[in-house]
One Martini backbone bead per residue (centre of mass of N, CA, C, O) as a GRO file, in nm:
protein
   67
    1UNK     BB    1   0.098   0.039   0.019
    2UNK     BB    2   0.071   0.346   0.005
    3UNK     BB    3   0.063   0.644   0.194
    4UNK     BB    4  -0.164   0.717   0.123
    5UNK     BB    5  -0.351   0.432   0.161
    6UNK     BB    6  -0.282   0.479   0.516
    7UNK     BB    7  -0.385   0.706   0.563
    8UNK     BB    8  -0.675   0.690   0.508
    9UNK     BB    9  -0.732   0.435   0.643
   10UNK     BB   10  -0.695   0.573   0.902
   11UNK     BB   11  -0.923   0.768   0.870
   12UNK     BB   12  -1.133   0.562   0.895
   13UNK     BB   13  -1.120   0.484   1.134
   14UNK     BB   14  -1.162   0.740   1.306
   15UNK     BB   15  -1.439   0.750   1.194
   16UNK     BB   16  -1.562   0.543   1.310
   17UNK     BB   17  -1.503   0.586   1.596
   18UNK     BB   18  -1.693   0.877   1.605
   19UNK     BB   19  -1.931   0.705   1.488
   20UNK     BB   20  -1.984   0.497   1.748
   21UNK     BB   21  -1.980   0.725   1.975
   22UNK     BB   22  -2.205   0.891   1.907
   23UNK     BB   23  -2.414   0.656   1.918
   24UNK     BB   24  -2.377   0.601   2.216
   25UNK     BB   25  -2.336   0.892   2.348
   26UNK     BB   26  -2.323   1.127   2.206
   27UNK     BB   27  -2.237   1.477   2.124
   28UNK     BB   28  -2.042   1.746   2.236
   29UNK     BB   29  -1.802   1.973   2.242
   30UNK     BB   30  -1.642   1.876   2.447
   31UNK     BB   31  -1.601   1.594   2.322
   32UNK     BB   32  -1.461   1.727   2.076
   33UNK     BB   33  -1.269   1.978   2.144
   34UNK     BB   34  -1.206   1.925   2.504
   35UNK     BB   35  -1.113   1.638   2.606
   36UNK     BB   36  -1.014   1.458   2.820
   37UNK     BB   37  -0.790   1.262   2.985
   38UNK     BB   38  -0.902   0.942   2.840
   39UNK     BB   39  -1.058   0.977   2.634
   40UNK     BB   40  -1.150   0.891   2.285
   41UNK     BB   41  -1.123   1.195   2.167
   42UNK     BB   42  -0.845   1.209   2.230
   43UNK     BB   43  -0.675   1.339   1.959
   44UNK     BB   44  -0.834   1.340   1.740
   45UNK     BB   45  -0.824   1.648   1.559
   46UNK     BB   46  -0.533   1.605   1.518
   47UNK     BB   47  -0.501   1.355   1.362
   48UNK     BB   48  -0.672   1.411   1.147
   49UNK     BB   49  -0.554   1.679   1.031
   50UNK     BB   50  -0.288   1.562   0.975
   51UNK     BB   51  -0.353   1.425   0.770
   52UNK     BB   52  -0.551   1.560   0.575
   53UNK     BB   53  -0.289   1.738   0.492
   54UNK     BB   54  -0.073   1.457   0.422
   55UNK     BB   55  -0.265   1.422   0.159
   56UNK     BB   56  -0.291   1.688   0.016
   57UNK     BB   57   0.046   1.708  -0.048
   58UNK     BB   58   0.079   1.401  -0.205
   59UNK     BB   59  -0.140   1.511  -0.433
   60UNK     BB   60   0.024   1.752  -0.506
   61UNK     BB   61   0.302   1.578  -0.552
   62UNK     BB   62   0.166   1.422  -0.799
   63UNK     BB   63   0.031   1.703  -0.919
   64UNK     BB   64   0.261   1.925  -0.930
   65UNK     BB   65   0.142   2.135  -0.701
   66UNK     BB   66  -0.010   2.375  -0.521
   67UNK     BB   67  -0.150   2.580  -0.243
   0.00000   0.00000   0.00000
């Protein structure tokens, strides 16, 4: 697999996860923005935005364009 396609696969892995406790938990701002340490969403918010960054990066450096 390639790097584009280990990173989108981890991405969807948090999204099932995100999809998951919402449905059994419900969700509120303090759930998504700002979770306790030891939450499940602890760290979710930077760990995907940063991958969606490194897959946008990755997709302009095959398409030789730039942001």
């Amino acid at each position: 697999m390639s790097e584009k396609q280990d990173i989108i696969k981890r991405m969807l892995e948090l999204q099932k996860k995100f999809i998951a406790f919402e449905q059994k938990n419900g969700l509120d701002g303090f759930d998504y923005y700002s979770p306790d340490s030891g939450h499940t969403l602890n760290g979710y918010r930077q760990e995907y935005s940063e991958l969606a960054n490194k897959v946008i990066d990755l997709a302009h450096a095959e398409a030789g364009s730039h942001r």
